[in-house]
Tab-separated table of C-alpha atoms in Angstrom:
chain	number	residue	atom	x	y	z
P	202	MET	CA	-6.922	16.460	3.973
P	203	LYS	CA	-10.372	16.093	4.548
P	204	ASN	CA	-13.151	13.509	4.459
P	205	THR	CA	-10.492	10.878	3.728
P	206	HIS	CA	-12.058	8.261	6.295
P	207	ASP	CA	-15.338	7.933	3.688
P	208	LEU	CA	-12.559	6.112	1.396
P	209	THR	CA	-11.353	3.675	4.117
P	210	PRO	CA	-14.041	0.887	3.421
P	211	HIS	CA	-13.455	1.056	-0.204
P	212	LEU	CA	-9.766	0.517	0.200
P	213	ALA	CA	-9.724	-2.303	2.535
P	214	PHE	CA	-8.509	-4.572	0.044
P	215	VAL	CA	-4.942	-2.940	-0.011
P	216	GLU	CA	-4.689	-4.176	3.683
P	217	PHE	CA	-4.643	-7.894	2.695
P	218	HIS	CA	-1.122	-8.563	1.497
P	219	PRO	CA	0.637	-6.797	4.413
P	220	LEU	CA	-1.661	-8.559	6.717
P	221	VAL	CA	-0.723	-11.923	5.125
P	222	HIS	CA	2.873	-10.767	5.434
P	223	ARG	CA	2.336	-10.352	9.495
P	224	PHE	CA	0.735	-13.658	9.652
P	225	LYS	CA	3.439	-15.432	8.300
P	226	ASN	CA	5.867	-13.714	10.319
P	227	SER	CA	3.928	-14.236	13.446
P	228	THR	CA	5.006	-16.904	15.834
P	229	GLU	CA	2.279	-16.371	18.647
P	230	GLN	CA	-0.543	-18.598	17.885
P	231	GLY	CA	-3.513	-16.516	19.092
P	232	HIS	CA	-2.094	-13.521	17.322
P	233	ARG	CA	-1.821	-15.590	13.963
P	234	ALA	CA	-5.273	-16.579	14.513
P	235	ASP	CA	-6.335	-13.067	14.355
P	236	LEU	CA	-4.622	-12.159	11.433
P	237	ALA	CA	-5.666	-15.332	9.457
P	238	LEU	CA	-9.545	-14.136	10.611
P	239	SER	CA	-9.062	-10.696	9.089
P	240	CYS	CA	-7.534	-12.056	6.081
P	241	LEU	CA	-10.494	-14.651	5.489
P	242	LYS	CA	-12.939	-11.985	6.223
P	243	LEU	CA	-11.298	-9.975	3.439
P	244	MET	CA	-11.316	-12.856	0.869
P	245	ASP	CA	-14.804	-13.326	1.860
P	246	ARG	CA	-15.689	-9.556	1.495
P	247	PHE	CA	-14.095	-9.101	-1.890
P	248	LYS	CA	-15.116	-12.679	-3.106
P	249	THR	CA	-11.481	-13.804	-4.097
P	250	ILE	CA	-9.179	-16.555	-2.733
P	251	HIS	CA	-5.334	-15.992	-2.010
P	252	PRO	CA	-2.983	-18.994	-2.358
P	253	ILE	CA	-2.546	-18.979	1.509
P	254	HIS	CA	-6.446	-19.805	2.363
P	255	ALA	CA	-5.384	-23.333	3.656
P	256	GLU	CA	-2.726	-21.976	5.862
P	257	LEU	CA	-4.919	-19.308	7.234
P	258	CYS	CA	-7.619	-21.841	7.933
P	259	LEU	CA	-5.174	-24.408	9.738
P	260	ALA	CA	-4.150	-21.396	11.978
P	261	LEU	CA	-8.009	-20.948	13.085
P	262	ARG	CA	-8.200	-24.554	13.656
P	263	ALA	CA	-5.183	-24.588	15.837
P	264	GLN	CA	-6.896	-22.264	18.123
P	265	ASN	CA	-10.285	-24.362	17.683
P	266	HIS	CA	-11.798	-20.930	16.309
P	267	SER	CA	-15.627	-21.158	15.704
P	268	MET	CA	-14.978	-19.634	11.983
P	269	ALA	CA	-12.766	-22.312	10.841
P	270	ASP	CA	-15.515	-24.256	9.396
P	271	LYS	CA	-17.277	-21.401	7.687
P	272	TYR	CA	-14.020	-20.790	5.748
P	273	GLY	CA	-13.040	-24.176	4.783
P	274	ASP	CA	-12.727	-25.573	1.358
P	275	ALA	CA	-16.446	-25.797	0.507
P	276	TRP	CA	-16.375	-21.960	1.013
P	277	ALA	CA	-13.143	-21.159	-1.157
P	278	SER	CA	-14.441	-23.766	-4.132
P	279	ASN	CA	-17.816	-21.941	-4.145
P	280	ILE	CA	-15.840	-18.377	-4.431
P	281	GLU	CA	-13.598	-19.753	-6.871
P	282	SER	CA	-16.206	-21.102	-9.149
P	283	ALA	CA	-18.192	-17.547	-9.167
P	284	GLY	CA	-15.127	-15.929	-9.684
P	285	GLN	CA	-14.654	-18.038	-13.177
P	286	GLN	CA	-17.921	-17.324	-14.356
P	287	GLU	CA	-17.297	-13.532	-13.552
P	288	LEU	CA	-13.839	-13.102	-15.024
P	289	PHE	CA	-13.195	-10.503	-18.213
P	290	MET	CA	-10.239	-8.901	-19.385
P	291	GLY	CA	-11.274	-5.439	-20.204
P	292	ASP	CA	-12.568	-5.732	-23.603
P	293	GLU	CA	-16.139	-4.637	-22.738
P	294	TYR	CA	-14.656	-0.921	-21.905
P	295	ILE	CA	-14.383	-0.230	-25.337
P	296	GLY	CA	-16.127	3.014	-26.074
P	297	GLN	CA	-16.932	3.362	-22.343
P	298	ALA	CA	-17.582	7.107	-21.775
P	299	GLU	CA	-19.141	7.042	-18.542
P	300	LYS	CA	-16.674	6.988	-15.546
P	301	PRO	CA	-19.237	5.438	-12.920
P	302	ALA	CA	-20.136	2.535	-15.206
P	303	PHE	CA	-16.606	1.905	-15.885
P	304	PHE	CA	-15.274	1.797	-12.380
P	305	GLU	CA	-18.423	-0.181	-11.261
P	306	LYS	CA	-17.069	-2.878	-13.174
P	307	PHE	CA	-13.341	-2.293	-13.220
P	308	VAL	CA	-12.802	-1.821	-9.297
P	309	PRO	CA	-14.539	-5.130	-8.349
P	310	GLN	CA	-12.226	-7.217	-10.723
P	311	PHE	CA	-9.080	-5.153	-9.907
P	312	GLN	CA	-9.708	-6.184	-6.004
P	313	LYS	CA	-10.037	-9.994	-6.945
P	314	LEU	CA	-6.786	-10.048	-8.999
P	315	LEU	CA	-4.650	-8.006	-6.496
P	316	ILE	CA	-5.867	-10.109	-3.363
P	317	GLY	CA	-5.779	-13.301	-5.612
P	318	CYS	CA	-2.206	-12.432	-6.552
P	319	ASP	CA	-2.896	-12.614	-10.301
P	320	PHE	CA	-0.720	-9.937	-11.112
P	321	ALA	CA	-0.206	-10.909	-14.715
P	322	ASN	CA	-3.737	-10.684	-15.787
P	323	LEU	CA	-4.177	-7.626	-13.305
P	324	GLN	CA	-1.719	-5.842	-15.413
P	325	ASN	CA	-3.233	-7.183	-18.325
P	326	LEU	CA	-6.536	-5.663	-17.366
P	327	LEU	CA	-4.912	-2.388	-16.584
P	328	ASN	CA	-2.974	-2.016	-19.875
P	329	LYS	CA	-6.103	-2.894	-21.704
P	330	VAL	CA	-8.108	-0.190	-19.860
P	331	SER	CA	-5.686	2.530	-20.607
P	332	LEU	CA	-5.958	2.158	-24.001
P	333	LEU	CA	-9.421	1.909	-24.123
P	334	VAL	CA	-10.799	4.357	-21.614
P	335	HIS	CA	-9.984	7.937	-21.778
P	336	PHE	CA	-8.880	10.089	-19.035
P	337	MET	CA	-8.498	13.592	-19.928
P	338	ASN	CA	-5.291	15.469	-18.781
P	339	GLN	CA	-6.717	18.913	-18.372
P	340	CYS	CA	-10.217	19.475	-17.023
P	341	SER	CA	-11.869	22.850	-17.532
P	342	ASP	CA	-14.252	22.969	-14.942
P	343	LEU	CA	-14.843	21.385	-11.377
P	344	ALA	CA	-17.651	18.901	-12.795
P	345	LEU	CA	-15.360	17.608	-15.632
P	346	PHE	CA	-12.319	17.263	-12.913
P	347	THR	CA	-14.729	15.274	-10.451
P	348	GLU	CA	-16.236	13.215	-13.471
P	349	ASN	CA	-12.692	12.267	-14.669
P	350	ARG	CA	-11.421	10.523	-11.740
P	351	HIS	CA	-7.693	10.394	-13.111
P	352	PHE	CA	-6.171	10.276	-9.776
P	353	GLU	CA	-8.226	7.512	-8.866
P	354	PHE	CA	-7.298	5.711	-11.733
P	355	LEU	CA	-3.523	6.385	-11.169
P	356	PHE	CA	-3.873	5.109	-7.834
P	357	TYR	CA	-4.706	1.677	-9.312
P	358	LEU	CA	-1.879	1.863	-11.456
P	359	ILE	CA	0.579	2.603	-8.641
P	360	VAL	CA	-0.886	-0.318	-6.610
P	361	ALA	CA	-0.592	-2.672	-9.400
P	362	VAL	CA	3.170	-1.696	-9.689
P	363	LEU	CA	4.002	-1.439	-5.911
P	364	TYR	CA	2.359	-4.688	-4.652
P	365	GLY	CA	2.647	-6.884	-7.768
P	366	LEU	CA	6.136	-6.010	-8.702
P	367	LEU	CA	7.922	-3.865	-6.153
P	368	TRP	CA	6.726	-5.872	-2.660
P	369	PHE	CA	4.886	-9.172	-3.545
P	370	SER	CA	5.932	-10.200	-6.854
P	371	LEU	CA	7.461	-13.756	-5.196
P	372	LEU	CA	3.620	-14.373	-4.389
P	373	ALA	CA	2.494	-14.061	-7.918
P	374	LYS	CA	0.300	-16.771	-9.046
P	375	GLN	CA	1.874	-19.332	-11.493
P	376	ASP	CA	-0.619	-19.812	-14.221
P	377	GLY	CA	0.726	-21.688	-17.385
P	378	LEU	CA	-1.940	-20.260	-19.481
P	379	VAL	CA	-0.634	-16.662	-18.707
P	380	GLN	CA	2.616	-15.870	-20.308
P	381	GLN	CA	4.758	-13.090	-19.073
P	382	ASN	CA	4.842	-10.493	-21.885
P	383	GLU	CA	4.367	-6.897	-22.955
P	384	GLU	CA	0.656	-7.468	-22.367
P	385	THR	CA	1.354	-8.293	-18.620
P	386	SER	CA	4.110	-5.750	-17.914
P	387	PRO	CA	3.335	-2.320	-16.807
P	388	SER	CA	3.083	0.324	-19.584
P	389	LEU	CA	4.223	2.957	-16.942
P	390	THR	CA	6.608	2.702	-14.061
P	391	TRP	CA	6.156	4.055	-10.756
P	392	ALA	CA	8.364	7.307	-11.770
P	393	GLN	CA	6.113	7.816	-14.815
P	394	ILE	CA	2.989	7.444	-12.623
P	395	SER	CA	4.234	10.044	-10.431
P	396	ARG	CA	5.302	12.400	-13.088
P	397	LYS	CA	1.785	11.819	-14.307
P	398	CYS	CA	0.316	12.613	-10.933
P	399	GLU	CA	2.490	15.618	-10.211
P	400	SER	CA	1.491	17.264	-13.731
P	401	TYR	CA	-2.343	16.577	-13.072
P	402	ASN	CA	-2.231	17.884	-9.857
P	403	LYS	CA	-0.511	21.376	-10.864
P	404	SER	CA	-3.030	21.933	-13.386
P	405	HIS	CA	-6.111	21.167	-10.888
P	406	GLU	CA	-5.126	22.093	-7.253
P	407	HIS	CA	-6.857	25.717	-7.856
P	408	PHE	CA	-10.047	23.974	-7.673
P	409	LEU	CA	-9.326	23.336	-3.899
P	410	ASP	CA	-9.313	27.401	-3.488
P	411	ASP	CA	-12.846	28.459	-3.542
P	412	LEU	CA	-15.349	25.874	-2.224
P	413	ASP	CA	-17.837	27.811	-0.603
P	414	ASP	CA	-20.787	27.804	-2.893
P	415	LYS	CA	-20.176	24.496	-4.030
P	416	HIS	CA	-22.703	21.477	-3.001
P	417	PRO	CA	-21.381	19.001	-0.307
P	418	GLU	CA	-21.626	16.028	-2.840
P	419	VAL	CA	-19.079	18.066	-5.203
P	420	ILE	CA	-16.686	18.654	-2.305
P	421	GLU	CA	-16.862	15.156	-1.160
P	422	LYS	CA	-15.866	13.964	-4.743
P	423	LEU	CA	-13.181	16.591	-5.134
P	424	HIS	CA	-11.579	15.757	-1.811
P	425	SER	CA	-11.858	11.938	-2.640
P	426	GLU	CA	-9.775	12.654	-5.817
P	427	PHE	CA	-7.182	14.919	-3.849
P	428	THR	CA	-6.959	12.135	-1.443
P	429	PHE	CA	-6.033	9.469	-4.213
P	430	CYS	CA	-3.597	12.048	-5.358
P	431	THR	CA	-1.899	11.999	-1.968
P	432	LEU	CA	-1.873	8.216	-1.563
P	433	VAL	CA	-0.147	7.889	-5.297
P	434	ARG	CA	2.597	10.302	-3.634
P	435	TRP	CA	2.691	8.090	-0.624
P	436	TYR	CA	3.164	5.066	-2.742
P	437	CYS	CA	6.037	6.607	-4.912
P	438	ALA	CA	7.704	7.536	-1.858
P	439	PHE	CA	7.764	3.931	-0.807
P	440	ALA	CA	8.808	3.195	-4.259
P	441	LYS	CA	11.890	5.199	-3.793
P	442	PHE	CA	12.529	3.594	-0.190
P	443	LYS	CA	12.529	-0.017	-1.943
P	444	GLU	CA	15.049	1.215	-4.576
P	445	HIS	CA	17.497	2.604	-1.887
P	446	ARG	CA	16.610	6.112	-2.520
P	447	LEU	CA	16.495	6.854	1.436
P	448	THR	CA	17.468	10.692	1.169
P	449	GLU	CA	14.918	10.931	-1.430
P	450	PHE	CA	12.320	9.165	1.014
P	451	CYS	CA	13.060	11.215	3.913
P	452	GLU	CA	12.281	14.256	1.870
P	453	ASP	CA	8.935	13.102	0.638
P	454	PHE	CA	8.139	11.869	4.030
P	455	GLU	CA	8.611	15.344	5.571
P	456	LEU	CA	6.781	17.065	2.638
P	457	LEU	CA	3.697	14.787	3.048
P	458	GLN	CA	3.920	14.332	6.861
P	459	ASN	CA	1.064	16.616	7.192
P	460	ASP	CA	-1.014	13.996	5.407
P	461	MET	CA	-0.007	11.108	7.599
P	462	SER	CA	-3.821	10.611	8.197
P	463	VAL	CA	-4.334	9.907	4.650
P	464	LEU	CA	-2.265	6.612	5.153
P	465	GLU	CA	-4.725	5.394	7.581
P	466	THR	CA	-7.175	4.888	4.756
P	467	ILE	CA	-4.811	2.096	3.466
P	468	LYS	CA	-3.298	1.058	7.089
P	469	LEU	CA	0.390	1.804	6.126
P	470	GLN	CA	1.033	4.485	8.896
P	471	SER	CA	3.116	2.518	10.769
P	472	GLU	CA	5.147	1.136	7.914
P	473	ALA	CA	5.891	4.821	6.871
P	474	LEU	CA	6.991	5.653	10.300
P	475	ILE	CA	9.331	2.585	10.611
P	476	CYS	CA	10.810	3.354	6.585
P	477	TYR	CA	11.274	6.674	7.815
P	478	GLY	CA	13.158	5.960	11.290
P	479	ILE	CA	15.370	3.548	9.180
P	480	SER	CA	16.006	5.833	6.516
P	481	SER	CA	16.884	8.683	8.859
P	482	ILE	CA	19.437	6.273	10.789
P	483	ALA	CA	21.041	5.820	7.159
P	484	ALA	CA	20.750	9.325	5.802
P	485	LYS	CA	20.769	12.059	8.547
P	486	PRO	CA	23.346	13.407	11.175
P	487	PHE	CA	22.822	11.464	14.354
P	488	LYS	CA	22.202	14.579	16.035
P	489	GLU	CA	18.860	14.940	14.165
P	490	LEU	CA	17.640	11.646	15.217
P	491	ASP	CA	15.786	12.704	18.513
P	492	PHE	CA	13.197	14.924	15.983
P	493	GLN	CA	13.419	17.540	18.775
P	494	LEU	CA	12.969	20.229	15.876
P	495	ASN	CA	9.972	18.034	14.772
P	496	GLU	CA	7.288	17.368	17.299
P	497	GLN	CA	4.913	16.073	15.181
P	498	VAL	CA	7.041	13.180	14.135
P	499	LEU	CA	8.256	12.731	17.503
P	500	GLU	CA	4.760	12.579	18.812
P	501	LEU	CA	3.866	9.910	16.144
P	502	PHE	CA	6.949	7.778	17.177
P	503	THR	CA	6.340	7.851	20.793
P	504	SER	CA	2.326	7.340	20.758
P	505	ASN	CA	2.193	4.462	18.265
P	506	THR	CA	2.850	0.854	18.229
P	507	LEU	CA	5.655	-0.770	20.501
P	508	VAL	CA	7.846	-1.409	17.325
P	509	GLU	CA	7.898	2.236	16.357
P	510	ALA	CA	8.999	3.297	19.893
P	511	SER	CA	11.531	0.676	20.241
P	512	LEU	CA	12.941	2.205	17.068
P	513	TYR	CA	12.821	5.653	18.250
P	514	GLU	CA	14.863	4.523	21.339
P	515	VAL	CA	17.504	3.670	19.323
P	516	MET	CA	17.490	6.842	17.136
P	517	LYS	CA	17.466	8.827	20.662
P	518	ASN	CA	20.347	6.935	21.860
P	519	LEU	CA	22.382	7.340	18.546
P	520	SER	CA	21.445	11.115	18.694
P	521	MET	CA	23.107	11.257	22.149
P	522	ALA	CA	26.446	9.281	20.697
P	523	LYS	CA	25.333	6.531	23.143
P	524	PHE	CA	26.570	4.145	20.210
P	525	THR	CA	27.004	1.161	22.853
P	526	LYS	CA	23.352	1.435	24.058
P	527	ALA	CA	22.031	2.119	20.666
P	528	LYS	CA	23.750	-1.423	19.329
P	529	ASP	CA	22.380	-3.312	22.648
P	530	LEU	CA	18.804	-1.992	21.543
P	531	TRP	CA	19.384	-3.325	18.076
P	532	GLU	CA	18.962	-6.834	18.987
P	533	PRO	CA	17.442	-9.770	17.252
P	534	GLN	CA	13.725	-9.333	18.670
P	535	LEU	CA	13.549	-5.852	17.607
P	536	LEU	CA	15.028	-6.735	14.241
P	537	ASN	CA	12.376	-9.573	13.789
P	538	ARG	CA	9.608	-7.257	14.793
P	539	LEU	CA	10.741	-4.643	12.176
P	540	ASP	CA	10.884	-7.433	9.793
P	541	SER	CA	7.271	-8.450	10.524
P	542	TRP	CA	6.311	-5.123	9.358
P	543	VAL	CA	8.091	-4.093	6.798
P	544	SER	CA	10.685	-6.759	5.529
P	545	TYR	CA	8.769	-6.808	1.920
P	546	ALA	CA	9.248	-3.117	1.554
P	547	LEU	CA	13.066	-2.940	2.491
P	548	PRO	CA	15.532	-2.323	-0.356
P	549	GLY	CA	17.230	-5.376	-1.549
P	550	LYS	CA	21.106	-6.069	-0.796
P	551	THR	CA	23.258	-7.890	-2.812
P	552	LYS	CA	25.475	-8.856	0.255
P	553	GLY	CA	23.786	-9.723	3.498
P	554	THR	CA	20.397	-8.594	5.187
P	555	PHE	CA	19.430	-4.767	4.882
P	556	TRP	CA	19.657	-4.640	8.756
P	557	GLU	CA	23.269	-6.113	8.601
P	558	PHE	CA	24.046	-2.739	6.214
P	559	LEU	CA	21.889	-0.520	8.248
P	560	ARG	CA	23.975	-1.573	11.547
P	561	GLU	CA	27.296	-1.062	9.754
P	562	ASP	CA	26.137	2.351	8.633
P	563	ALA	CA	25.244	3.461	12.431
P	564	SER	CA	28.797	2.202	13.590
């Protein structure tokens, strides 16, 4: 996938909730302060306040950090006051024909509502936009396709479903003025979003075939749209993992692994690898867990963070039938590190934890 790095600054807002998750699961004070500062900088950039603001500031003060005063209560109050003045609920999009003007208004509001955990109003906004703004399902030429930006809107739909309902729903802002009803429930499930994405891709992927005579700006817009398509596919794979469809997640990962770099635009490459590793333990024959037949995946596991390499050591020992060694490696410290990265993405279990289930499965 080309030119994916160009989207990274624009998509930094989706890094926020995983950063908060790692902050809440970290016990090392210096690391907590670093994560807290990253979160506060994102809130400052996107001009919104997450409910954990006070705890983030405490982490900075505990380290006598020079930025603690800047991000104090006065700063938060100013941002919240400005946010209330700018709040809108999508009605101004009636008859909005020009996509650039639409996205210029819509995206900042989406970012603020997502970071602020205001998932009910976020979904209300998306539902209204879905009714008021027209996205063509079939574009007759490249210009119409790049102007339509349908993949981009599907990206925002899947982000709202995954972050607001499947991953971080317990963090949802509680507002007595907002009632949970059909207006604040998703109009599309992740599976429906996936089908729309695949259908739209099938109809328009031919635009990628001949770009030799196209202007660089047109090519950049085209690649941006298809980057959003790939991101939607990755997010739908994560949704399957959350629903305990581990074999399907493995299949999707293997289809998408050549586009692992796209995950760097949303900082979820490590999470995808970890989810693939634990899905493989549960769904694949142990003899395949060393990934000797998949050099690309092997390289990813052994060249990334400590937690991925540690997980690979478990898988490698399972592949060699060294079950006692694998169980010894499957120890609380590793599980705590795995939790700090992906516990929000794990399938739910009615009895016991997911790790207990996986340990039994690997026995």
